[in-house]
Amino acid sequence: MQIIKTINDLTLALSEFRKKNPAGRVGFVPTMGFLHEGHLSLMKKAREQNECVVVSIFVNPLQFNNPDDFTGYPVNIERDSSLCKDEKIDILFLPSKEEMYPETPLISLNMPALVETLCGKYRAGHFEGVMLVVSRLFHLVMPDSAYFGKKDYQQLAIIKRMTKDLAFPLNIFGMPTMRERDGLAMSSRNVRLSAQAREHASLINRGLKLSLQARSKGNLNIEELKEIARDVMESGSMNRVEYVQIVEPNTLMDIEYLEDDTEFVIACAVYTDGVRLIDNMEWPGE
Ligand code: PAF
């Protein structure tokens, strides 16, 4: 595995690979590090489908609306590098902030239709920062395919649409959320939870599941389905629900009425003991 810190070396390594393997496919997994099973599942898929796999680790300052969240973001490059090696990653790209943004970018990307709902309502500038860094990384790596987790459902929808709108010549793969045994969605933020908070956090997925169970029994009342999820989540005294929404899977627009065949995503953000956690489930499931 090559560990690369500059754009120049990344470009050289990729052009070397492409010279030797003209038909070789490049798969890309962008991350902010502190890798967990969710990231590893993206790497495994990328490894299966490509001759060269690039992983980036860059904690992107432009996507943090809360400075404490940025400074407190967990980092462990040594452990991450060894996990990437185990997954047989070819290139681990570790740019510094100066390398990624030699100048503060003047451009801004936006997509109001998909940004002004769900998490975007509460995290001003977050998805604009994600779009900027992801499009910059796409230009640098020029992958054939890129891999993202469905846990960040809104992010995935926005990146899919950005890829279309800006005609990036690549495929986007959305991979299923990886979960702990009690259902908690894996996230780099979970390490910030105390043992007690961790128990309360498991109510987040339980709430979503019970809501979908009610749907499977024929309940088509949107308000009731959201209420079921919210009540379970709020039964944990350390949980504060930011939102529970039921949205259309591609446009992310709120759904007003459910019919028997309506597909939807139930998504939420919850602060557990001050740690912001997100989760979602699709109906019907995969
Ligand atoms: O999902 C993440 O880890 C980040 O938002 C991403 C896509 C790597 C962009 O910084």
Coordinates of C-alpha atoms and ligand atoms in Angstrom, one line a residue:
M1 CA 0.0 0.0 0.0
Q2 CA 1.3 3.4 -0.9
I3 CA 0.7 6.2 1.6
I4 CA 0.5 9.5 -0.3
K5 CA 0.3 12.9 1.2
T6 CA 0.5 15.2 -1.8
I7 CA -1.7 15.8 -4.9
N8 CA 1.4 15.6 -7.1
D9 CA 2.3 12.1 -5.8
L10 CA -1.3 11.0 -6.1
T11 CA -1.4 12.0 -9.7
L12 CA 1.9 10.3 -10.4
A13 CA 0.8 7.1 -8.7
L14 CA -2.5 7.0 -10.6
S15 CA -1.0 7.7 -14.0
E16 CA 1.6 5.0 -13.4
F17 CA -1.2 2.6 -12.6
R18 CA -3.2 3.6 -15.6
K19 CA -0.1 3.3 -17.9
K20 CA 0.5 -0.3 -16.7
N21 CA -3.2 -1.2 -16.7
P22 CA -5.0 0.7 -19.5
A23 CA -8.2 -1.1 -18.8
G24 CA -7.8 -1.2 -15.0
R25 CA -10.6 0.3 -13.0
V26 CA -10.0 2.7 -10.1
G27 CA -12.4 2.5 -7.1
F28 CA -12.5 5.3 -4.5
V29 CA -13.6 5.4 -0.9
P30 CA -13.5 8.9 0.6
T31 CA -13.5 9.0 4.4
M32 CA -12.8 11.2 7.3
G33 CA -11.0 8.4 9.1
F34 CA -11.5 6.7 12.4
L35 CA -12.5 3.7 10.3
H36 CA -15.1 1.2 11.4
E37 CA -16.8 -1.9 9.9
G38 CA -19.0 0.5 7.7
H39 CA -16.0 1.9 6.0
L40 CA -14.4 -1.6 5.7
S41 CA -17.6 -2.8 3.9
L42 CA -17.1 0.0 1.3
M43 CA -13.5 -0.9 0.8
K44 CA -14.3 -4.6 0.4
K45 CA -16.9 -3.7 -2.3
A46 CA -14.4 -1.4 -4.0
R47 CA -11.7 -4.2 -3.8
E48 CA -14.1 -6.7 -5.5
Q49 CA -14.9 -4.4 -8.3
N50 CA -11.6 -2.6 -9.2
E51 CA -8.0 -3.3 -10.0
C52 CA -6.8 -0.2 -8.0
V53 CA -8.5 1.0 -4.8
V54 CA -7.8 4.5 -3.4
V55 CA -9.0 5.5 0.2
S56 CA -8.7 9.1 1.3
I57 CA -8.7 10.2 4.9
F58 CA -9.3 13.9 5.3
V59 CA -11.3 15.6 8.1
N60 CA -12.8 18.3 5.9
P61 CA -13.1 21.6 7.9
L62 CA -15.6 23.0 5.4
Q63 CA -18.3 20.6 6.4
F64 CA -18.3 21.3 10.1
N65 CA -20.9 23.9 11.1
N66 CA -19.9 23.4 14.7
P67 CA -16.1 24.1 15.5
D68 CA -16.2 21.9 18.6
D69 CA -17.4 19.0 16.5
F70 CA -14.4 19.6 14.1
T71 CA -11.8 19.8 16.9
G72 CA -13.3 16.8 18.7
Y73 CA -13.5 14.6 15.6
P74 CA -11.7 11.4 16.5
V75 CA -8.4 10.6 14.7
N76 CA -6.2 7.5 14.7
I77 CA -4.1 7.4 11.5
E78 CA -1.9 4.5 12.6
R79 CA -4.9 2.2 13.3
D80 CA -6.6 3.4 10.1
S81 CA -3.5 2.7 8.0
S82 CA -3.2 -0.8 9.3
L83 CA -6.9 -1.5 8.6
C84 CA -6.5 -0.2 5.0
K85 CA -3.4 -2.5 4.6
D86 CA -5.5 -5.4 5.8
E87 CA -8.1 -4.6 3.2
K88 CA -5.4 -4.6 0.5
I89 CA -5.9 -0.9 -0.4
D90 CA -3.5 0.2 -3.1
I91 CA -3.3 3.9 -2.3
L92 CA -4.1 5.7 1.0
F93 CA -4.3 9.4 0.4
L94 CA -3.7 11.6 3.5
P95 CA -3.7 15.2 2.4
S96 CA -3.2 18.0 4.9
K97 CA -5.6 20.9 5.0
E98 CA -3.0 23.1 3.1
E99 CA -2.7 20.4 0.4
M100 CA -6.5 20.1 -0.1
Y101 CA -7.2 23.9 0.2
P102 CA -4.0 25.9 -0.7
E103 CA -6.4 28.8 -0.9
T104 CA -9.8 29.2 0.7
P105 CA -12.1 28.1 -2.1
L106 CA -14.2 31.0 -3.5
I107 CA -16.6 28.7 -5.3
S108 CA -19.6 27.4 -3.6
L109 CA -21.8 24.5 -4.5
N110 CA -25.4 24.2 -3.5
M111 CA -28.4 22.0 -4.2
P112 CA -31.3 23.6 -2.3
A113 CA -33.8 21.0 -3.3
L114 CA -31.9 18.2 -1.5
V115 CA -30.0 20.3 1.1
E116 CA -32.8 22.2 2.7
T117 CA -34.4 19.2 4.4
L118 CA -33.5 16.5 7.0
C119 CA -29.9 17.3 8.4
G120 CA -29.4 20.2 6.1
K121 CA -32.0 22.2 8.0
Y122 CA -29.9 22.0 11.1
R123 CA -26.4 22.0 9.7
A124 CA -25.9 25.2 7.8
G125 CA -23.2 24.8 5.2
H126 CA -22.5 21.1 5.9
F127 CA -23.6 19.7 2.6
E128 CA -22.1 22.5 0.6
G129 CA -18.7 21.6 2.3
V130 CA -19.3 17.9 1.5
M131 CA -20.1 18.7 -2.2
L132 CA -16.9 20.8 -2.5
V133 CA -14.5 18.3 -1.0
V134 CA -16.1 15.3 -2.8
S135 CA -16.0 17.0 -6.2
R136 CA -12.4 18.1 -5.5
L137 CA -11.5 14.5 -4.6
F138 CA -13.3 13.2 -7.7
H139 CA -11.2 15.5 -9.9
L140 CA -8.0 14.4 -8.3
V141 CA -8.7 10.6 -8.3
M142 CA -10.9 10.4 -11.4
P143 CA -12.3 7.0 -10.2
D144 CA -14.5 4.7 -12.2
S145 CA -16.6 4.1 -9.1
A146 CA -17.0 5.7 -5.6
Y147 CA -18.5 4.1 -2.5
F148 CA -20.6 5.7 0.2
G149 CA -22.6 4.4 3.1
K150 CA -26.4 4.6 3.2
K151 CA -26.2 5.7 6.9
D152 CA -25.6 9.1 5.5
Y153 CA -28.7 8.8 3.3
Q154 CA -29.0 12.5 2.5
Q155 CA -25.3 12.8 1.7
L156 CA -25.6 9.8 -0.7
A157 CA -28.6 11.3 -2.5
I158 CA -26.8 14.7 -2.9
I159 CA -23.6 13.1 -4.2
K160 CA -25.5 10.9 -6.6
R161 CA -27.3 14.0 -8.0
M162 CA -24.1 16.1 -8.0
T163 CA -22.4 13.4 -10.0
K164 CA -25.2 13.5 -12.5
D165 CA -25.5 17.3 -12.7
L166 CA -21.7 17.9 -13.1
A167 CA -21.3 14.9 -15.4
F168 CA -18.6 13.2 -13.4
P169 CA -17.9 10.0 -15.4
L170 CA -18.3 7.6 -12.6
N171 CA -20.7 5.2 -10.8
I172 CA -21.8 5.9 -7.2
F173 CA -22.5 2.9 -5.0
G174 CA -24.5 3.2 -1.8
M175 CA -23.8 0.4 0.6
P176 CA -26.1 -0.8 3.5
T177 CA -25.6 0.6 7.0
M178 CA -23.5 -1.5 9.2
R179 CA -24.9 -1.9 12.7
E180 CA -23.8 -3.0 16.2
R181 CA -25.5 -6.0 17.6
D182 CA -28.2 -3.9 19.3
G183 CA -28.9 -2.1 16.0
L184 CA -27.0 1.1 16.6
A185 CA -25.7 2.4 13.3
M186 CA -21.9 2.3 13.2
S187 CA -20.3 5.7 13.3
S188 CA -17.0 7.3 14.1
R189 CA -18.9 9.4 16.7
N190 CA -20.0 6.3 18.7
V191 CA -16.7 6.3 20.6
R192 CA -17.8 9.5 22.3
L193 CA -20.7 7.7 24.0
S194 CA -20.4 6.6 27.6
A195 CA -21.6 3.0 28.4
Q196 CA -24.9 4.5 29.6
A197 CA -25.3 6.8 26.7
R198 CA -24.6 3.9 24.4
E199 CA -27.6 2.1 25.8
H200 CA -29.8 5.1 25.2
A201 CA -28.4 5.4 21.7
S202 CA -29.6 1.9 20.8
L203 CA -33.2 3.2 21.2
I204 CA -32.7 5.2 18.0
N205 CA -32.7 2.2 15.7
R206 CA -35.3 0.5 17.9
G207 CA -37.7 3.4 17.3
L208 CA -37.2 3.3 13.5
K209 CA -37.7 -0.5 13.5
L210 CA -40.9 -0.3 15.6
S211 CA -42.2 2.3 13.2
L212 CA -41.6 0.1 10.2
Q213 CA -43.1 -2.8 12.1
A214 CA -46.3 -0.8 12.5
R215 CA -46.1 0.0 8.7
S216 CA -45.8 -3.7 8.0
K217 CA -49.0 -4.3 10.0
G218 CA -50.8 -1.9 7.7
N219 CA -50.5 1.5 9.5
L220 CA -50.4 4.2 6.7
N221 CA -50.7 7.2 9.0
I222 CA -47.5 9.2 8.6
E223 CA -47.9 11.2 11.8
E224 CA -48.5 8.0 13.9
L225 CA -45.5 6.3 12.3
K226 CA -43.2 9.2 13.1
E227 CA -44.7 9.4 16.6
I228 CA -43.9 5.7 17.3
A229 CA -40.3 6.3 16.4
R230 CA -40.0 9.5 18.4
D231 CA -41.6 8.0 21.5
V232 CA -39.2 5.1 21.6
M233 CA -36.2 7.4 21.1
E234 CA -37.4 9.8 23.7
S235 CA -37.9 7.0 26.2
G236 CA -34.2 7.3 26.7
S237 CA -33.7 10.3 29.0
M238 CA -30.3 11.0 27.4
N239 CA -31.9 11.3 24.0
R240 CA -33.0 14.6 22.4
V241 CA -34.7 14.1 19.0
E242 CA -33.8 16.7 16.5
Y243 CA -36.1 15.4 13.8
V244 CA -37.9 12.3 12.5
Q245 CA -39.0 12.6 8.9
I246 CA -40.6 10.3 6.4
V247 CA -39.4 11.3 2.9
E248 CA -39.4 10.2 -0.7
P249 CA -36.2 8.2 -1.4
N250 CA -34.8 10.3 -4.3
T251 CA -36.2 13.8 -3.9
L252 CA -36.1 13.6 0.0
M253 CA -39.4 15.5 0.0
D254 CA -41.7 15.0 2.9
I255 CA -44.4 12.5 2.1
E256 CA -47.9 13.6 3.1
Y257 CA -49.9 10.5 2.4
L258 CA -48.9 6.9 2.3
E259 CA -50.5 4.4 -0.1
D260 CA -50.0 0.7 0.0
D261 CA -47.2 0.9 -2.5
T262 CA -45.5 4.1 -1.4
E263 CA -41.7 3.7 -1.0
F264 CA -40.1 5.9 1.7
V265 CA -37.2 6.5 4.0
I266 CA -37.7 7.2 7.7
A267 CA -34.7 9.2 8.8
C268 CA -33.8 10.9 12.1
A269 CA -31.1 12.8 14.0
V270 CA -30.9 12.4 17.7
Y271 CA -28.5 14.0 20.3
T272 CA -27.6 11.3 22.8
D273 CA -25.8 12.8 25.7
G274 CA -24.8 15.7 23.4
V275 CA -23.5 13.5 20.6
R276 CA -25.3 13.9 17.3
L277 CA -26.3 10.6 15.8
I278 CA -28.2 9.9 12.6
D279 CA -30.0 6.8 11.3
N280 CA -32.5 5.8 8.7
M281 CA -34.4 2.8 7.3
E282 CA -36.0 2.2 3.9
W283 CA -39.4 0.9 3.2
P284 CA -39.7 -1.6 1.8
G285 CA -36.3 -2.8 3.0
E286 CA -33.8 -4.5 0.7
Ligands
PAF1 O1 -19.0 10.7 4.9 C1 -17.9 11.2 5.2 O2 -17.1 10.6 5.8 C2 -17.6 12.6 4.6 O3 -18.7 13.4 4.6 C3 -17.0 12.5 3.2 C4 -17.9 11.9 2.2 C5 -15.7 11.7 3.3 C6 -16.6 13.9 2.7 O4 -15.8 14.6 3.6

